[in-house]
Amino acid sequence: MAKRRRPKPKPRAPSRRPVLVARHRAALRVSETLDLNRCERFLQHEARLLDDGKFDDWLALFTPDGSYWVPSEPDQDNPHDTVSLIYDDRRLLETRVRRLASPRIYSQEPRSRTSRIVSNVSIEDGDNNACTVRSKLLMVEYRRGGQRLFAGTAFHRLVQADGLILIASKRVNLLNCDAPLDGIVVPF
Amino acid sequence: MSNIDAELDRLIAPGRVHRRIYTDPAIFELEMDRIFGAAWIYVGHESQIKKPGDYFATRMGRKPVVLVRDEQGAVRVIHNQCAHRGAMVVATDQGKAAEFICCYHGWTYHLDGRIKAVPLNHGYPQGFDTKNPKMAMLPVPRVKSYRGFVFASDASDGPGLEEWLGHMTTSLDDMIDRAPEGEIEIAGGVFKHAYDGNWKVYFENLCDAAHPLFTHRSSIDAAQQQSDDVHSDGAGEIAIRQMRQNGAPYSFWESQVGIWTYPNGHSYLGDYHDDAKLVAALKDPVFREYIAALERKKGKAEAKRVLEVRRWNSNIYPNVSLMSQFQQLRVVHPIAVNRTVVHSYSFRLKGAPDQMFRNTISFANIVNGTGSLVLTDDLEIYNRLEMGMSSEGSEWLQIGRGYQSDVGDAHGGRRGKNSTSEVYIRNMLDAWLGLMTKGHAAPVRAAS
Ligand code: FES
Ligand SMILES: [Fe+2]
């Protein structure tokens, strides 16, 4: 896996930039289409960062106004009118990731280990600047003698900025999102 | 009298409690019978069953029951068990039905639990009477709604609901009175969080003012270091405000927050969410808009009175906790001596700005969410209590803080000198011992 440069926060996602600028960029980077292969590699890279506990690097994959969402209901319409297992705007996501690094995060003492499989990747819609990618996720979490299995479908809204792919929003629909669940600390 | 009965009142002593009450499966069985099978148990809210036929399937202790509005519009709580061979009849969490049909042999029930039809009913012996009230989805003996909050008791006699609630009716009132139109409804989904531990430790944490600074250190630090210049759509802002507030120093808890307890195990932490100094912050434009709506509907004086009720968690023993400023309600479901599930609901205040409900949701996510940066550390504590107490360490747990400085209060209450008194635990254990050893007899004061 190529080493990924940590992107500096950009004021706006490229999709909102004037068309001319976007065209210009596209012209400069003809080889970098947001195709299935590239999106899939990006998701594998993301999963690997999470499994390796490199949460700062994971956070760096998000746009400056990116969000991360794990609904509490199947087919949940939005994160504002119904509770969510996790709903983080960028500010809260930063706090979440900072807390994960704290030596006093008792719910991660001992730390979880996770192993994820990302598969069945497809591009749902989009163009060369932004697209929505759907994938299947299986995550096994091991902690303190117990192992749990999470299954779900992820939707990533990916955007291109300076040739890098960033996550504008990520939604993970857990199969058992409305079940009684023990605490969830490690992001999916 | 079994052995255990003789031992029960030796498990609680002034300022201490024996760890066995949290770990012994035999004691848990007795609790299901003598507490969850006898006391007034919160079942659900009437807004979950607005129209005839609406039902909500839940549990009282471990027993499956159905809260339902019958054809006449009356609120019923019936046991979710078929009178034929015992199958659970209602299998979905909530919905609407004209009648209940058992999936096994098709016995059919009216919404109030009476039998409507029995297939092959000619084959039974003489005296088989489908009108026999004992042959039904049996009603829970006592069901009572306090302003929409439905409680039920599996004991046919005992104190009435309002007598049981005592001064805590004012906490229920506070949930409703905050709605400009005087009406509230459950909305916004539910959290179901689980832990490997005893149900009592959850209740004992809700008024624990001494733990946030320590248990929640990781989220307090992370929130304090968070830049406010980073993008937020409002959700993060509320969450971070709440996490920072958990970092209030001990001196704050000891000087500005109070703990009140009342007969039958109830308690609340007070003063904490003073709107002017804390969570909601009077400067918040949404909150100001809300206050204006409240004043328009209720008048300035009443609005002032309502907003001056400053309670954090109000805990109605043994299974429901309210938080009125952010419209939260949590129901404790004991599963086993070492397993508990808590359901956490939000309410919408009729007549309040829409954004206020969105703030409620953001607050719910951070305080009661399964993936919350705060609650997950509480859940860890509950697990560790269970693990710690199964050791051969000290048998007696210390619950004596404030023991000598607590004072009597109005409405038969007892109040800590300040919020860090463990009086709320001693008070719950008084009720526990009363229910476990004397049924509905007036609670003893063994532990205080
Ligand atoms: S058990 Fe319900 S109809 Fe037979
Ligand atoms: Fe806590």
XYZ file of C-alpha atoms and ligand atoms in Angstrom:
641
model
C 0.000 0.000 0.000
C 1.441 3.330 -1.046
C 2.153 5.679 1.813
C -0.597 8.248 1.983
C 0.250 11.848 2.544
C -1.723 13.328 5.388
C -3.967 15.856 3.667
C -4.149 19.360 5.020
C -7.693 20.390 5.847
C -9.274 22.061 2.838
C -11.826 24.761 3.322
C -14.319 23.175 0.957
C -14.941 19.897 -0.789
C -13.911 20.031 -4.452
C -17.395 19.253 -5.692
C -18.437 22.696 -4.530
C -15.657 24.488 -6.350
C -16.306 26.369 -9.540
C -16.661 24.030 -12.482
C -13.694 25.576 -14.286
C -11.317 24.750 -11.455
C -12.649 21.240 -11.235
C -12.153 20.736 -14.986
C -8.680 22.099 -14.699
C -7.815 19.606 -12.004
C -9.374 16.764 -13.910
C -7.283 17.718 -16.911
C -4.144 17.671 -14.828
C -4.875 14.233 -13.413
C -6.366 12.276 -16.239
C -5.169 8.980 -14.862
C -6.881 9.439 -11.513
C -10.475 8.545 -12.169
C -12.636 7.585 -9.213
C -13.141 4.110 -10.577
C -14.159 0.964 -8.764
C -10.647 -0.313 -8.440
C -9.388 2.850 -6.840
C -12.368 3.156 -4.510
C -11.972 -0.420 -3.409
C -8.292 0.084 -2.656
C -9.214 3.161 -0.667
C -11.704 1.196 1.452
C -9.131 -1.537 2.072
C -6.679 1.118 3.152
C -9.238 2.641 5.512
C -10.067 -0.744 7.041
C -6.397 -1.409 7.555
C -5.850 1.888 9.370
C -8.746 1.065 11.693
C -7.546 -2.488 12.352
C -4.077 -1.124 13.067
C -5.503 1.419 15.516
C -4.169 4.339 13.467
C -7.160 6.479 14.263
C -5.429 9.816 13.590
C -4.632 8.641 10.094
C -8.209 7.471 9.718
C -9.506 10.877 10.782
C -7.251 12.465 8.174
C -9.218 10.624 5.509
C -12.280 12.797 6.218
C -13.034 16.178 4.665
C -13.071 19.204 7.001
C -16.851 18.965 7.143
C -16.983 15.186 6.970
C -19.357 13.106 9.092
C -19.542 9.574 10.389
C -22.838 7.861 11.071
C -24.016 4.533 12.482
C -27.849 4.631 12.602
C -29.859 2.949 15.360
C -32.664 1.873 13.048
C -32.722 0.056 9.726
C -33.581 2.545 6.964
C -33.115 5.477 9.315
C -33.867 8.628 7.412
C -31.484 11.091 9.042
C -29.248 11.477 12.096
C -31.032 14.548 13.455
C -34.530 13.343 14.340
C -33.693 9.838 15.534
C -30.947 8.673 17.862
C -27.861 7.002 16.378
C -25.392 4.498 17.754
C -22.863 7.045 16.565
C -23.380 10.322 14.797
C -20.311 12.526 14.626
C -19.930 15.757 12.781
C -16.314 16.688 12.159
C -15.915 18.322 15.564
C -17.187 15.327 17.493
C -15.263 12.908 15.294
C -12.050 14.707 16.215
C -12.959 14.437 19.895
C -13.799 10.738 19.471
C -10.462 10.021 17.862
C -8.563 12.067 20.453
C -10.278 10.121 23.221
C -9.290 6.829 21.603
C -5.668 7.807 22.163
C -6.213 8.644 25.846
C -4.438 6.420 28.351
C -7.511 6.823 30.564
C -10.102 5.449 28.201
C -11.255 2.717 30.560
C -13.584 1.120 28.036
C -10.448 0.367 26.018
C -8.437 -1.027 28.900
C -7.513 -3.562 27.624
C -7.669 -2.457 23.989
C -9.912 -4.143 21.480
C -8.383 -5.891 18.524
C -10.385 -5.885 15.341
C -10.292 -7.720 12.062
C -12.379 -6.458 9.163
C -13.272 -7.713 5.776
C -14.542 -5.203 3.232
C -16.147 -6.727 0.181
C -18.882 -6.534 -2.500
C -17.792 -3.007 -3.377
C -19.853 -1.105 -5.915
C -20.156 2.482 -7.033
C -23.749 3.593 -6.584
C -23.573 6.969 -8.249
C -21.221 9.820 -8.914
C -18.655 11.149 -11.298
C -14.975 11.704 -11.376
C -15.028 14.185 -8.515
C -17.364 12.518 -6.074
C -19.123 9.206 -5.780
C -21.058 7.040 -3.356
C -19.525 3.658 -2.729
C -21.426 0.780 -1.182
C -19.615 -2.083 0.487
C -20.210 -4.977 2.830
C -18.401 -5.026 6.140
C -17.659 -7.848 8.516
C -15.823 -6.875 11.665
C -14.736 -9.150 14.464
C -13.867 -7.415 17.696
C -11.910 -9.185 20.383
C -11.585 -7.776 23.868
C -10.913 -9.289 27.298
C -11.718 -12.865 26.439
C -14.845 -12.091 24.424
C -15.350 -11.853 20.701
C -18.194 -10.099 18.872
C -19.149 -10.130 15.237
C -20.582 -7.118 13.448
C -21.975 -7.252 9.948
C -23.250 -4.372 7.905
C -23.347 -2.282 4.790
C -21.227 0.828 4.467
C -21.902 3.838 2.284
C -18.966 6.146 1.687
C -19.376 9.459 -0.032
C -15.939 9.938 -1.516
C -14.571 13.119 -3.017
C -11.310 13.911 -4.752
C -9.089 16.704 -3.522
C -5.722 17.283 -5.120
C -5.673 13.751 -6.379
C -6.403 12.348 -2.930
C -9.607 10.593 -2.035
C -11.374 11.906 1.057
C -14.494 10.789 2.911
C -17.202 13.435 2.902
C -19.540 11.154 4.815
C -19.605 7.581 5.929
C -22.663 5.630 6.979
C -22.559 2.117 8.388
C -25.837 0.210 8.553
C -25.344 -2.550 11.106
C -27.422 -5.662 10.660
C -28.283 -5.635 14.368
C -28.412 -1.866 14.855
C -31.612 -2.087 16.937
C -30.511 -4.979 19.136
C -29.434 -4.578 22.745
C -25.714 -3.912 22.340
C -22.784 -3.668 24.686
C -20.799 -0.467 24.342
C -19.305 0.392 20.964
C -15.957 2.136 21.202
C -13.927 1.174 18.140
C -15.410 2.749 14.983
C -16.535 0.496 12.128
C -38.572 -19.121 55.724
C -35.671 -20.103 53.556
C -32.098 -19.589 54.667
C -31.728 -16.623 52.416
C -34.654 -14.868 54.051
C -32.973 -15.043 57.407
C -29.806 -13.602 55.935
C -31.205 -10.732 53.905
C -31.222 -8.086 56.570
C -27.705 -9.017 57.560
C -26.487 -8.005 54.105
C -27.049 -4.324 54.694
C -25.484 -2.472 57.581
C -25.112 1.216 58.342
C -22.835 2.637 55.690
C -22.046 -0.683 54.042
C -23.579 -3.363 51.911
C -22.540 -6.940 51.304
C -21.411 -7.547 47.725
C -23.537 -10.701 47.633
C -26.700 -8.745 46.862
C -25.174 -7.946 43.466
C -23.854 -11.410 42.651
C -26.055 -14.093 44.204
C -28.436 -15.699 41.652
C -30.806 -16.773 44.448
C -31.147 -13.170 45.601
C -31.790 -12.095 42.020
C -34.617 -14.632 41.774
C -36.136 -13.207 44.946
C -35.836 -9.676 43.542
C -37.748 -10.672 40.436
C -40.526 -11.869 42.682
C -40.511 -9.359 45.527
C -39.424 -6.198 43.734
C -40.186 -6.534 40.023
C -43.139 -8.807 40.794
C -44.633 -6.510 43.433
C -43.637 -2.840 43.264
C -44.967 -0.316 40.756
C -42.948 -0.914 37.606
C -42.782 1.636 34.796
C -44.132 -0.036 31.651
C -44.379 2.620 28.968
C -45.818 5.951 27.923
C -49.300 6.525 26.558
C -47.891 8.273 23.488
C -46.634 4.848 22.403
C -50.231 3.625 22.189
C -52.186 6.605 20.928
C -55.103 4.816 19.237
C -57.198 1.729 20.064
C -55.286 -1.337 18.896
C -51.843 0.250 19.289
C -49.604 -1.957 21.362
C -46.107 -1.958 22.780
C -44.525 -5.226 23.894
C -42.115 -4.941 26.812
C -41.168 -6.674 30.037
C -41.858 -6.221 33.720
C -38.724 -7.681 35.231
C -38.249 -10.730 33.067
C -41.944 -11.235 32.299
C -43.115 -10.317 28.812
C -46.162 -8.052 28.905
C -48.095 -6.009 26.374
C -49.095 -2.395 26.898
C -52.144 -1.871 24.720
C -55.010 0.541 24.177
C -58.213 -1.478 24.004
C -61.287 -0.928 21.802
C -62.755 1.437 24.399
C -59.582 3.471 24.582
C -58.525 2.180 28.006
C -54.862 1.508 28.748
C -54.202 -2.160 29.529
C -51.176 -4.174 30.517
C -51.605 -7.900 29.892
C -49.251 -10.827 30.244
C -47.874 -11.854 26.882
C -48.730 -15.492 27.317
C -51.334 -17.654 25.651
C -53.835 -19.269 28.008
C -53.725 -22.513 26.018
C -50.238 -23.950 26.216
C -48.276 -20.860 27.082
C -46.772 -19.477 23.876
C -45.837 -15.812 23.727
C -48.578 -14.256 21.633
C -47.313 -10.815 20.591
C -43.953 -11.219 18.876
C -43.227 -7.755 17.501
C -42.048 -4.842 19.627
C -44.869 -2.547 18.651
C -47.669 -2.207 16.170
C -51.385 -2.106 15.705
C -53.803 -5.005 16.026
C -57.543 -5.635 15.975
C -57.062 -8.744 18.093
C -54.173 -10.916 19.266
C -53.813 -14.341 17.669
C -51.584 -17.049 19.066
C -49.384 -18.606 16.408
C -49.533 -22.092 17.887
C -53.197 -23.216 17.704
C -54.897 -19.995 16.853
C -56.513 -18.987 20.128
C -57.638 -15.422 19.631
C -57.861 -12.625 22.182
C -59.590 -9.289 22.541
C -57.241 -6.353 23.033
C -57.929 -6.448 26.781
C -56.764 -10.062 26.918
C -60.165 -11.827 27.091
C -60.582 -14.860 24.864
C -62.422 -14.142 21.644
C -62.321 -17.517 19.938
C -60.864 -20.992 20.465
C -60.613 -23.348 17.468
C -61.873 -26.903 18.184
C -63.374 -25.744 21.443
C -65.918 -28.589 21.427
C -63.175 -31.051 22.305
C -62.574 -29.843 25.862
C -64.033 -31.339 29.041
C -67.130 -30.001 30.741
C -66.560 -26.769 32.559
C -64.202 -25.478 29.896
C -65.381 -21.921 29.635
C -63.700 -19.393 27.398
C -65.449 -16.683 29.421
C -63.651 -17.708 32.589
C -61.606 -14.606 33.458
C -58.745 -16.817 34.611
C -58.441 -18.105 31.064
C -57.120 -15.120 29.181
C -53.989 -13.227 28.379
C -54.167 -12.282 32.019
C -54.222 -8.632 32.940
C -51.506 -7.416 35.276
C -53.467 -6.876 38.520
C -52.895 -3.149 38.879
C -52.294 -0.660 36.078
C -52.194 3.081 36.585
C -51.172 5.986 34.470
C -49.731 9.108 36.005
C -50.273 11.841 33.407
C -49.381 9.432 30.589
C -46.608 7.491 32.346
C -47.968 3.971 32.731
C -46.962 1.887 35.713
C -48.165 -1.584 36.649
C -47.859 -3.852 39.639
C -48.089 -7.621 39.743
C -49.279 -7.446 43.353
C -53.048 -7.116 43.735
C -52.689 -4.867 46.721
C -50.222 -2.404 48.107
C -49.843 1.353 48.105
C -51.457 3.232 45.246
C -49.234 4.586 42.501
C -49.254 8.162 43.731
C -48.525 7.036 47.241
C -45.626 4.958 45.924
C -44.270 7.850 43.866
C -44.704 10.411 46.623
C -42.792 13.602 45.903
C -41.407 12.083 42.669
C -44.641 12.977 40.898
C -43.063 16.432 40.658
C -40.282 14.990 38.488
C -42.879 13.431 36.184
C -44.722 16.756 36.169
C -41.473 18.456 35.204
C -41.183 16.244 32.106
C -44.634 17.373 30.965
C -44.721 20.942 32.217
C -41.733 21.813 30.064
C -43.861 21.321 26.950
C -45.357 24.669 25.895
C -48.552 22.849 24.867
C -48.517 20.696 27.989
C -48.097 17.451 26.080
C -45.135 15.191 25.393
C -44.577 12.167 23.187
C -41.918 9.519 22.880
C -40.070 10.079 19.609
C -36.700 9.655 17.983
C -36.134 5.942 18.501
C -34.608 4.017 21.361
C -31.199 2.940 22.567
C -30.854 -0.515 24.039
C -27.567 -0.751 25.815
C -26.387 -3.828 27.607
C -23.765 -4.796 30.137
C -22.594 -7.822 32.076
C -23.574 -6.705 35.532
C -26.351 -6.421 38.069
C -29.306 -4.078 37.496
C -28.821 -2.257 40.793
C -25.423 -0.850 39.891
C -26.980 1.043 36.994
C -29.447 2.760 39.273
C -26.729 3.458 41.785
C -24.655 5.288 39.197
C -27.344 7.698 38.040
C -26.899 10.049 40.963
C -23.213 9.403 41.439
C -21.696 12.870 41.375
C -18.305 11.613 42.472
C -17.528 9.537 39.392
C -17.649 11.737 36.241
C -14.367 13.471 36.919
C -12.666 10.135 37.152
C -14.566 7.659 34.990
C -15.102 10.119 32.160
C -11.602 11.559 32.182
C -10.848 10.444 28.627
C -13.848 12.215 27.120
C -13.428 15.261 29.372
C -9.810 15.703 28.256
C -10.627 15.078 24.611
C -13.486 17.592 24.705
C -11.470 20.206 26.549
C -8.754 20.003 23.930
C -11.210 20.217 21.057
C -11.056 23.351 18.939
C -14.393 25.114 18.582
C -13.397 26.395 15.154
C -13.848 23.000 13.551
C -17.028 22.392 11.576
C -20.068 21.252 13.566
C -23.667 20.913 12.446
C -24.726 21.363 16.072
C -24.561 17.727 17.153
C -20.925 17.882 18.151
C -21.349 21.198 19.840
C -23.954 19.886 22.295
C -21.977 16.720 22.921
C -18.743 18.541 23.614
C -20.444 21.007 25.936
C -21.801 18.075 27.928
C -18.460 16.281 28.083
C -16.658 19.398 29.250
C -19.263 19.823 31.936
C -18.461 16.380 33.295
C -15.084 17.846 34.091
C -16.456 20.180 36.754
C -14.138 19.871 39.781
C -15.127 18.168 43.028
C -15.577 21.613 44.577
C -18.430 22.247 42.130
C -20.214 19.025 43.085
C -19.679 19.818 46.732
C -20.880 23.389 46.641
C -23.444 23.778 43.869
C -25.195 20.451 43.442
C -27.573 18.678 45.788
C -28.886 15.152 46.219
C -32.410 14.473 47.449
C -33.867 11.102 48.370
C -37.410 10.022 49.184
C -39.200 7.000 50.625
C -39.454 3.875 48.435
C -35.959 4.272 47.015
C -36.445 7.356 44.854
C -33.909 10.126 44.386
C -32.770 12.993 42.244
C -29.670 15.026 41.694
C -30.642 18.653 41.799
C -29.418 22.131 40.860
C -26.985 20.617 38.410
C -28.603 21.648 35.210
C -29.258 25.202 36.152
C -30.055 26.617 32.732
C -28.164 29.772 33.447
C -24.883 28.166 34.316
C -24.827 24.837 32.619
C -25.863 22.537 29.784
C -28.486 24.380 27.829
C -26.980 27.800 28.351
C -29.409 30.662 28.297
C -27.457 32.249 25.477
C -28.455 29.478 23.095
C -30.908 31.086 20.619
C -32.955 27.873 20.337
C -33.378 27.776 24.076
C -34.422 31.418 24.107
C -36.968 30.730 21.405
C -38.244 27.844 23.509
C -38.553 30.013 26.602
C -40.538 32.518 24.547
C -42.911 29.747 23.384
C -43.319 28.573 26.962
C -44.083 32.091 28.156
C -46.606 32.633 25.356
C -48.516 29.471 26.221
C -48.197 29.449 29.986
C -47.532 32.994 31.024
C -44.311 34.416 32.401
C -44.823 33.360 36.002
C -45.590 29.711 35.203
C -42.742 29.559 32.673
C -40.406 30.855 35.347
C -41.646 28.284 37.842
C -41.191 25.465 35.318
C -37.664 26.488 34.377
C -36.664 26.812 37.989
C -37.123 23.109 38.555
C -33.510 22.078 38.130
C -33.170 18.339 38.256
C -30.636 16.154 36.626
C -31.494 12.441 36.862
C -34.684 11.658 38.751
C -34.770 8.010 39.659
C -38.025 6.267 40.402
C -37.257 3.005 42.073
C -36.847 0.334 40.854
C -36.768 0.741 37.096
C -37.108 4.181 35.555
C -35.003 7.306 35.436
C -35.947 10.677 33.974
C -33.944 13.647 32.843
C -36.277 16.501 32.148
C -34.125 19.213 30.632
C -33.181 17.035 27.690
C -36.325 14.909 27.811
C -34.707 11.543 28.501
C -36.228 8.432 30.045
C -34.359 5.235 30.808
C -35.893 1.906 31.694
C -33.859 -0.775 33.426
C -34.535 -4.366 32.362
C -32.850 -6.983 34.533
C -32.014 -10.058 32.443
C -29.953 -12.117 34.890
C -28.007 -11.456 38.077
C -25.060 -10.443 35.893
C -26.786 -9.111 32.773
C -28.850 -5.951 32.315
C -30.336 -4.108 29.360
C -31.329 -0.447 29.563
C -33.753 1.121 27.102
C -33.347 4.835 26.645
C -36.066 7.037 25.119
C -36.429 10.664 24.136
C -39.521 12.856 24.342
C -40.695 15.590 22.034
C -42.152 18.651 23.771
C -45.252 19.777 21.907
C -45.039 23.410 21.002
C -41.248 23.648 21.349
C -39.028 24.618 18.386
C -38.094 21.682 16.132
C -34.426 22.377 16.698
C -34.957 21.750 20.384
C -35.878 18.145 19.645
C -32.773 17.837 17.492
C -30.754 19.020 20.480
C -32.507 16.347 22.533
C -31.344 13.747 20.009
C -27.766 15.037 20.089
C -27.853 14.958 23.861
C -29.287 11.408 23.864
C -26.489 10.251 21.570
C -23.777 11.523 23.878
C -25.340 10.653 27.234
C -27.295 7.492 26.490
C -25.878 6.282 23.185
C -24.458 2.818 22.773
C -21.483 4.336 20.962
C -21.259 7.413 23.183
C -17.868 8.739 24.255
C -19.285 8.968 27.774
C -21.687 6.095 28.374
C -19.223 3.463 27.149
C -17.019 4.221 30.137
C -20.001 3.823 32.470
C -20.780 0.461 30.874
C -17.177 -0.536 31.464
C -17.599 0.366 35.133
C -20.694 -1.844 35.430
C -18.767 -4.738 33.894
C -15.866 -4.163 36.246
C -18.133 -4.047 39.283
C -19.390 -7.477 38.304
C -15.880 -8.810 37.728
C -14.518 -7.237 40.902
C -17.321 -8.461 43.101
C -16.885 -12.049 42.004
C -13.462 -12.009 43.624
C -12.651 -12.995 47.176
C -11.790 -9.412 48.085
C -13.546 -7.417 50.742
C -17.070 -8.677 51.296
C -18.428 -5.343 52.454
C -18.730 -2.410 50.089
C -18.511 1.124 51.427
C -21.546 3.309 50.893
C -21.076 5.564 53.882
C -20.025 8.873 52.351
C -22.162 11.608 53.842
C -23.583 9.210 56.417
C -23.131 11.598 59.285
C -24.009 14.792 57.506
C -27.231 13.832 55.676
C -30.295 15.658 56.923
C -34.016 15.054 56.933
C -36.052 16.939 54.374
C -39.661 17.690 53.413
C -41.955 14.959 52.021
C -40.298 12.344 54.217
C -37.074 12.862 52.345
C -33.463 12.801 53.256
C -30.887 14.970 51.594
C -27.140 14.908 51.389
C -25.140 17.826 52.685
C -24.054 18.034 49.078
C -24.288 15.920 45.949
C -21.371 13.661 46.741
C -23.209 11.976 49.603
C -23.992 8.315 48.901
C -27.351 8.790 50.596
C -29.143 7.792 47.365
C -27.584 4.312 47.527
C -28.456 3.864 51.183
C -31.949 5.056 50.418
C -32.379 2.541 47.582
C -31.101 -0.237 49.792
C -33.617 0.747 52.457
C -36.360 0.273 49.905
C -34.748 -2.909 48.669
C -34.684 -4.385 52.149
C -38.241 -3.271 52.838
C -39.538 -4.926 49.675
C -37.423 -8.035 50.065
C -38.301 -8.685 53.690
C -41.570 -6.932 54.457
C -43.394 -6.661 51.167
C -44.936 -3.248 50.936
C -44.339 -2.364 54.558
C -42.940 1.085 55.109
C -39.267 1.076 54.199
C -36.901 0.574 57.047
C -34.051 2.926 57.677
C -31.532 0.178 58.201
C -28.879 1.789 56.162
C -29.234 5.423 57.011
S -50.420 -22.201 22.807
Fe -51.503 -20.537 22.050
S -53.051 -21.462 20.885
Fe -52.023 -23.138 21.699
Fe -21.139 8.296 34.137
